[in-house]
GROMACS .gro file of C-alpha atoms in nm:
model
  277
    1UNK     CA    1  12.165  -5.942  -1.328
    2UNK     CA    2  12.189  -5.713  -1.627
    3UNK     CA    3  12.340  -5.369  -1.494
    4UNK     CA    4  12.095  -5.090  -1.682
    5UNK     CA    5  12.287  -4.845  -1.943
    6UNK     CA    6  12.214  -4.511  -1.895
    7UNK     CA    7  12.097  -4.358  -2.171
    8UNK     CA    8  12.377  -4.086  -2.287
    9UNK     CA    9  12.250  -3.783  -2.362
   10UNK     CA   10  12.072  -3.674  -2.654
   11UNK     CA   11  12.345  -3.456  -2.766
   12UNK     CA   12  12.621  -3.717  -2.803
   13UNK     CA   13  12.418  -3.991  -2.994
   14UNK     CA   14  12.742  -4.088  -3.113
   15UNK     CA   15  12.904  -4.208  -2.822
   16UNK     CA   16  12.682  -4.551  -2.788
   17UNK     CA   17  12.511  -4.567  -3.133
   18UNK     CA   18  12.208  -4.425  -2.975
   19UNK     CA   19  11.991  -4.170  -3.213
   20UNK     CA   20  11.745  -4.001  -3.190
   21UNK     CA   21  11.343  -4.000  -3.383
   22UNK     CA   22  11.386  -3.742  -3.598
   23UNK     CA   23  11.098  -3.841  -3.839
   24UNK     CA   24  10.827  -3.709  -3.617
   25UNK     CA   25  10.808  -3.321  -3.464
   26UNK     CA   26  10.766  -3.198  -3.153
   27UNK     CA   27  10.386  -3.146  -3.089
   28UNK     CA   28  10.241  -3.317  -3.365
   29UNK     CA   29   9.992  -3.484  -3.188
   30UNK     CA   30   9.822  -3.196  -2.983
   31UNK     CA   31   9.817  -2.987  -3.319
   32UNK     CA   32   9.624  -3.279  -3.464
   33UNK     CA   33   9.351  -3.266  -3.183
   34UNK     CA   34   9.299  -2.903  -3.205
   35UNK     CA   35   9.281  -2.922  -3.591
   36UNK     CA   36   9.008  -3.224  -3.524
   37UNK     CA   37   8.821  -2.948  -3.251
   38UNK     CA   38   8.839  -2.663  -3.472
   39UNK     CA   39   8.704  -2.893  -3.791
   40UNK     CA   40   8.434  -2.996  -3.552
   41UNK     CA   41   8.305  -2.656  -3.423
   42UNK     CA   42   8.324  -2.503  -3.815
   43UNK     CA   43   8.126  -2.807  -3.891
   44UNK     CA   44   7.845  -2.752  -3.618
   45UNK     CA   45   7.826  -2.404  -3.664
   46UNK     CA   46   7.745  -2.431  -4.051
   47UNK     CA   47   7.521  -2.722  -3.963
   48UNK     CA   48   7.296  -2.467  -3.745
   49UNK     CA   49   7.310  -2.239  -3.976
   50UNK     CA   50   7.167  -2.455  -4.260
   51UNK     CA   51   6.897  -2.576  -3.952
   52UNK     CA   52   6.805  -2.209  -3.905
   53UNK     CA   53   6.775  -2.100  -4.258
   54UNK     CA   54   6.560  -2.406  -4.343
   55UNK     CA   55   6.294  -2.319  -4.044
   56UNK     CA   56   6.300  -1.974  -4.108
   57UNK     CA   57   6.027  -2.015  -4.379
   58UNK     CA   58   5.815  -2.276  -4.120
   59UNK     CA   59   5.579  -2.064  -3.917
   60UNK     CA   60   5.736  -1.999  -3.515
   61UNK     CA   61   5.592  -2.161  -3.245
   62UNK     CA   62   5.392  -1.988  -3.027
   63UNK     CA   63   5.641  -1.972  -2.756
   64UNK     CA   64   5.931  -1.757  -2.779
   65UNK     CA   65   6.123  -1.935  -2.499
   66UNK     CA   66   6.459  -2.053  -2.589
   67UNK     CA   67   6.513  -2.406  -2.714
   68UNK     CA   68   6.796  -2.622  -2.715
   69UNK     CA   69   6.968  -2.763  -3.043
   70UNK     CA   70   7.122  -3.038  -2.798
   71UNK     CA   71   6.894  -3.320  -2.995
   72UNK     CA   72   6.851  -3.199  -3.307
   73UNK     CA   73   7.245  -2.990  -3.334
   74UNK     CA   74   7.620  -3.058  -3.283
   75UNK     CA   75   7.787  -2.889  -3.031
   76UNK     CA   76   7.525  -2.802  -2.769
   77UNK     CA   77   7.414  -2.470  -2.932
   78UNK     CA   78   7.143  -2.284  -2.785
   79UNK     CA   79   6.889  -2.061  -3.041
   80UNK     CA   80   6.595  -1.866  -2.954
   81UNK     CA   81   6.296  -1.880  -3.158
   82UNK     CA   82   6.194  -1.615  -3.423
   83UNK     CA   83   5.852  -1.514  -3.416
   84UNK     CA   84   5.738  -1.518  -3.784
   85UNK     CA   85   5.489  -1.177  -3.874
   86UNK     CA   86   5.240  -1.436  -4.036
   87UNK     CA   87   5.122  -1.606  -3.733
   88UNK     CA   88   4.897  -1.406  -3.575
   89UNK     CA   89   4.543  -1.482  -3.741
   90UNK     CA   90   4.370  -1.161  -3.850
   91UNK     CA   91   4.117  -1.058  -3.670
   92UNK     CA   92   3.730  -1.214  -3.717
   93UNK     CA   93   3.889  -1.470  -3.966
   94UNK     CA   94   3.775  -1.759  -3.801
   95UNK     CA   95   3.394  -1.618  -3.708
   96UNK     CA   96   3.220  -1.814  -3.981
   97UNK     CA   97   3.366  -2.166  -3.758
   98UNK     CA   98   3.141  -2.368  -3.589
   99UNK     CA   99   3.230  -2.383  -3.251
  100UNK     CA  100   3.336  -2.749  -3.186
  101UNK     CA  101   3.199  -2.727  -2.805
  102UNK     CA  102   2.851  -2.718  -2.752
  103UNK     CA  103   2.628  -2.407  -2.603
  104UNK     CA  104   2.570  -2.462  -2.218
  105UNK     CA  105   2.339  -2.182  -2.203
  106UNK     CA  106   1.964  -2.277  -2.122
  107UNK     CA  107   1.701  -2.160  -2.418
  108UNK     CA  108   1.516  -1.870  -2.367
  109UNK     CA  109   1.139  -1.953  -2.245
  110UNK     CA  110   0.907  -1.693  -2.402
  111UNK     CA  111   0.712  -1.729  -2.051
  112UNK     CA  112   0.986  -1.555  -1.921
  113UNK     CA  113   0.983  -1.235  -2.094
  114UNK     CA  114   0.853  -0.973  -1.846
  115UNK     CA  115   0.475  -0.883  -2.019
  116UNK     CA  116   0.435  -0.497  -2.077
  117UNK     CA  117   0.203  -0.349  -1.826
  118UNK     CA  118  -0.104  -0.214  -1.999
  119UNK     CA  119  -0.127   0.196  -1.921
  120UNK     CA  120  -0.436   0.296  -1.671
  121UNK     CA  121  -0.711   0.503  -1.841
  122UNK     CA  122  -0.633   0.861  -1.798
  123UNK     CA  123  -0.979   0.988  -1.605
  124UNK     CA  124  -1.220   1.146  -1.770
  125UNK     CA  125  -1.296   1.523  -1.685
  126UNK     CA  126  -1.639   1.459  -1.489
  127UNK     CA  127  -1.434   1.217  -1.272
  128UNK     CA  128  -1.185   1.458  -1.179
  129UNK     CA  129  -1.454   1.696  -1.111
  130UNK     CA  130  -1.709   1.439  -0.972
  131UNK     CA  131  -1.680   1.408  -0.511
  132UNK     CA  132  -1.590   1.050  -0.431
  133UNK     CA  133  -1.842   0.856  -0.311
  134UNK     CA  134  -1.889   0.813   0.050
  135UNK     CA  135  -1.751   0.462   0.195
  136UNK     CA  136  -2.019   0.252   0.370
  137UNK     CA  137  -2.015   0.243   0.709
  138UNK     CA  138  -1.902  -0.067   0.874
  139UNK     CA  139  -2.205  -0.335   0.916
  140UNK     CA  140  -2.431  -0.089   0.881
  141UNK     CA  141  -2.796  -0.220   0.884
  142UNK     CA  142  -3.131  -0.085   0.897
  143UNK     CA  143  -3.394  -0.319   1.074
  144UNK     CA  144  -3.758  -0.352   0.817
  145UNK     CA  145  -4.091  -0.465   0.995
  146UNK     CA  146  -4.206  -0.769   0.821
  147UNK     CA  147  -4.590  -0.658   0.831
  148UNK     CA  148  -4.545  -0.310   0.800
  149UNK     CA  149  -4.235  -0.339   0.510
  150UNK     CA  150  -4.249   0.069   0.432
  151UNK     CA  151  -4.133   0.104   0.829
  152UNK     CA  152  -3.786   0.089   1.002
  153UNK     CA  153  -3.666   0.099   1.349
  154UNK     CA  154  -3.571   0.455   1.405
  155UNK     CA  155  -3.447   0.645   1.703
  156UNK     CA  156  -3.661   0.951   1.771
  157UNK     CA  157  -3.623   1.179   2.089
  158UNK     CA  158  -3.444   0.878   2.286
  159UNK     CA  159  -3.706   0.611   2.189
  160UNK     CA  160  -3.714   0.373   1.906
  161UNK     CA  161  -4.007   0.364   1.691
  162UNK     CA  162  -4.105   0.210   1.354
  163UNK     CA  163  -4.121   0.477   1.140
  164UNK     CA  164  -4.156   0.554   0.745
  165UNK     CA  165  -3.820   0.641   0.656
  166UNK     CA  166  -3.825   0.943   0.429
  167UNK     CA  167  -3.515   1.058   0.173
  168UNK     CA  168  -3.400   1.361   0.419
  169UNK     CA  169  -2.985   1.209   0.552
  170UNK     CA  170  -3.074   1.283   0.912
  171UNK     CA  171  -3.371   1.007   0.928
  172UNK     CA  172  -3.184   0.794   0.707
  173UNK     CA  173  -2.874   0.785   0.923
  174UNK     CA  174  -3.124   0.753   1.303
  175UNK     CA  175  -3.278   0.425   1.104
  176UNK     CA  176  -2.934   0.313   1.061
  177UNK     CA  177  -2.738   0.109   1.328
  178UNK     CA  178  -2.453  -0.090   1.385
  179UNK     CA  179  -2.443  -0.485   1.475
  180UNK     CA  180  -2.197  -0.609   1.706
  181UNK     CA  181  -2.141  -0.857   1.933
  182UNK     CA  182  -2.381  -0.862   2.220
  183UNK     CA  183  -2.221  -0.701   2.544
  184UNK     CA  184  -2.337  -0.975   2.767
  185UNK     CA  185  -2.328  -1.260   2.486
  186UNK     CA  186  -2.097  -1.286   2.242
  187UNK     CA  187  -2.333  -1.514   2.030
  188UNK     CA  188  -2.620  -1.277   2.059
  189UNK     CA  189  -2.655  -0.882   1.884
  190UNK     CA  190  -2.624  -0.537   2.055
  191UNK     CA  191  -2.680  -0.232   1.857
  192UNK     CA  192  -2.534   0.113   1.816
  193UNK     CA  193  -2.612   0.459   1.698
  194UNK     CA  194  -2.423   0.636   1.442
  195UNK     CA  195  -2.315   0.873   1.785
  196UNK     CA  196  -2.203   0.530   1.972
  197UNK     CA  197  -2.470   0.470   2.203
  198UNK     CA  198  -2.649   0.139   2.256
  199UNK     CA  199  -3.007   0.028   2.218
  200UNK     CA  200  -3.105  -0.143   2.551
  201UNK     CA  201  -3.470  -0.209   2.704
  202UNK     CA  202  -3.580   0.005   3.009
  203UNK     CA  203  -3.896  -0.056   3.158
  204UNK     CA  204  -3.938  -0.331   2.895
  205UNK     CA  205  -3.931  -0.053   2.676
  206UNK     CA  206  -3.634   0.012   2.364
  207UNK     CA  207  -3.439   0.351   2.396
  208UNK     CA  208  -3.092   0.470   2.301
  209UNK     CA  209  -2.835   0.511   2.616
  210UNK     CA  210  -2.488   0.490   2.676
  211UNK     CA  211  -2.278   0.240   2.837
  212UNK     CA  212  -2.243   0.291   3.209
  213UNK     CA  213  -1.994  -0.020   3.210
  214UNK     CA  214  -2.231  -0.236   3.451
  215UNK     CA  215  -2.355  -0.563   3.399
  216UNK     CA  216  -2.732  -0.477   3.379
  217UNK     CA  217  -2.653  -0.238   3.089
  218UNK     CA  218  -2.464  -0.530   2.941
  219UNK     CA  219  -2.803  -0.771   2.971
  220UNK     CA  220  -3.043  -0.496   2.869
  221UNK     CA  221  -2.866  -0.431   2.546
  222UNK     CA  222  -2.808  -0.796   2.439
  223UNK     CA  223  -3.078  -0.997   2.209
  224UNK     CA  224  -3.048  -1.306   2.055
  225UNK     CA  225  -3.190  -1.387   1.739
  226UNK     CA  226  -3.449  -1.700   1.651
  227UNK     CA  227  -3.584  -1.762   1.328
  228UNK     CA  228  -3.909  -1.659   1.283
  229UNK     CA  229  -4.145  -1.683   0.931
  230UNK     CA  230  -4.113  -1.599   0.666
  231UNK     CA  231  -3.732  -1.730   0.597
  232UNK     CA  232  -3.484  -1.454   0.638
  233UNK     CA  233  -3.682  -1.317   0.951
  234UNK     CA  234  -3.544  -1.332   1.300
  235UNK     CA  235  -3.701  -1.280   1.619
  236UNK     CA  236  -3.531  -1.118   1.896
  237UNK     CA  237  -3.510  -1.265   2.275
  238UNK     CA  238  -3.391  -1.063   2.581
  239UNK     CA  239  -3.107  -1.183   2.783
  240UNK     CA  240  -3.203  -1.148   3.108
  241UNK     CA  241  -3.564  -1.187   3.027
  242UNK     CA  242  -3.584  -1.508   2.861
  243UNK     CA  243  -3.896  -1.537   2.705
  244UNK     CA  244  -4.000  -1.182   2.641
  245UNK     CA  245  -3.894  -1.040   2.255
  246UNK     CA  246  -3.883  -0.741   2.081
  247UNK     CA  247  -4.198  -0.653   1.937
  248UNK     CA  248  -4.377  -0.332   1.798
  249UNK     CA  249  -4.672  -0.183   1.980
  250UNK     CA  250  -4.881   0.123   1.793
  251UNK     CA  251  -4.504   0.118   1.634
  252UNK     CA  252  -4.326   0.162   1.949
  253UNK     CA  253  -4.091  -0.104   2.013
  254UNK     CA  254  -4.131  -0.297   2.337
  255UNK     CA  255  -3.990  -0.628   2.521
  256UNK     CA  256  -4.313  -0.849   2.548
  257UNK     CA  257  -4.330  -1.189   2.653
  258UNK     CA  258  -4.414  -1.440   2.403
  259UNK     CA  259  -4.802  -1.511   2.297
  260UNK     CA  260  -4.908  -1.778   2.055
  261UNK     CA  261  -5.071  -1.605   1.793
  262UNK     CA  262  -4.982  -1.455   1.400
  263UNK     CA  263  -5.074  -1.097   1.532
  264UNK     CA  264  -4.770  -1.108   1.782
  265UNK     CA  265  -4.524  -1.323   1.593
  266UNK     CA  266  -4.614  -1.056   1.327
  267UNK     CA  267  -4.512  -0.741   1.480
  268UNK     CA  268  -4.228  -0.951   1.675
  269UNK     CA  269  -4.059  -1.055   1.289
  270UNK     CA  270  -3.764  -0.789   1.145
  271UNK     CA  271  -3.595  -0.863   0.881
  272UNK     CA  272  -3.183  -0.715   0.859
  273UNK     CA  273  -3.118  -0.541   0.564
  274UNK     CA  274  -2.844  -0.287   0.446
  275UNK     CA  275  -2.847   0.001   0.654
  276UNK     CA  276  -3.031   0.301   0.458
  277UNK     CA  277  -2.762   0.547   0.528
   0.00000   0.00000   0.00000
């Protein structure tokens, strides 16, 4: 085996022929790579300047958050946008554009437009002035003889009588009564007075009382009604004396029983008109 030399020292080259490499420094290679780094940093800094002064002219983007010269510059530098002073659009430039998306809003209908109300008539002096006229009483009817047609049924001192009806209010309003539904029947007539009493038979004879509340007051003021001639005219049957009718007798009104002949069929015909008061 070959026993290794040790290599003398560097300061006594002489001793074994041994010299040392004078032809290259100390260091020369790590000032080398930090001359290559520095080159390469000067380099990528003037390239991003030359980048940023040739987009300085190019209108910004709209965002101002920082973007990254990784793809596009050397060395990893980082700028930040420069919003440029032309790129906000002055305002109302672009009114005269169509707008590319259509209207959603439904046409107008001219049905829908509210109509103006036309203004009431201001009244006239003489209506201001003028009473109101007096409302009708509620079926209010007067009851006409058909053979005597100038007479009405008209309560006179407790009795009913056909009378001539003159144009004094106080007749007018006795000749006028008030139809409702019969006490006992409800498909038959009972009458009232202006004052609220009821027209009932007693005696088989027609007067004006008031309601006691008892059943016989209830049959003696209910008649039903039967046509009778001419058209229009009725006839009108007691309750509880089937058979017997209403019927006027030297014009006093009386509950008569039924006779086959004009005479009686005459005086027993009324016709119901509107009610004279």
């Amino acid at each position: 085996m070959t026993k290794d030399k040790s290599r003398p020292p560097q300061d006594r080259p002489w001793e074994s022929g041994w010299a040392p490499d004078t032809t290259r420094a100390p260091g020369t290679r790590r000032l080398w790579l930090a001359g290559a780094l520095a080159l390469t940093t000067v380099t990528a800094c003037v390239t991003a300047i030359a980048v940023m002064d040739s987009q300085s002219g190019e209108p910004a983007p709209e965002s101002a958050e920082p973007t990254t010269l990784g793809n596009s510059a050397p060395g990893g530098l980082i700028s930040f946008a420069t919003p440029s002073g032309n790129s906000t659009p002055a305002p109302g430039k672009d009114r005269g554009r169509p707008s590319p998306t259509p209207t959603t809003s439904a046409p107008t209908s001219p049905a829908a437009s509210p109509k103006p109300r036309p203004k009431a008539p201001k009244p006239s002096e003489s209506h201001r002035t003028s009473p109101a006229p007096k409302p009708p009483k509620p079926n209010g009817i007067s009851i006409r003889s058909v053979n005597f047609t100038d007479r009405y049924w008209r309560v006179r001192d407790g009795y009913v009588r056909l009378d001539s009806i003159g144009s004094g209010p106080e007749q007018r309003e006795d000749a006028t009564f008030r139809r409702v539904a019969g006490l006992a029947d409800s498909s038959c007539y009972s009458f009232t007075t202006a004052d609220g009493r009821h027209l009932r038979h007693r005696s088989f004879v027609l007067v004006e009382d008031t309601d006691d509340g008892s059943a016989l007051f209830r049959k003696d003021a209910t008649f039903c009604p039967r046509p009778a001639y001419p058209s229009g005219a009725v006839m009108l049957e007691s309750v509880n004396y089937p058979g017997r009718f209403l019927r006027h007798r030297n014009f006093q009104l009386r509950l008569d029983p039924y006779q086959h002949d004009g005479q009686y069929r005459a005086d027993a015909s009324f016709r119901l008109v509107a009610g004279l008061d």
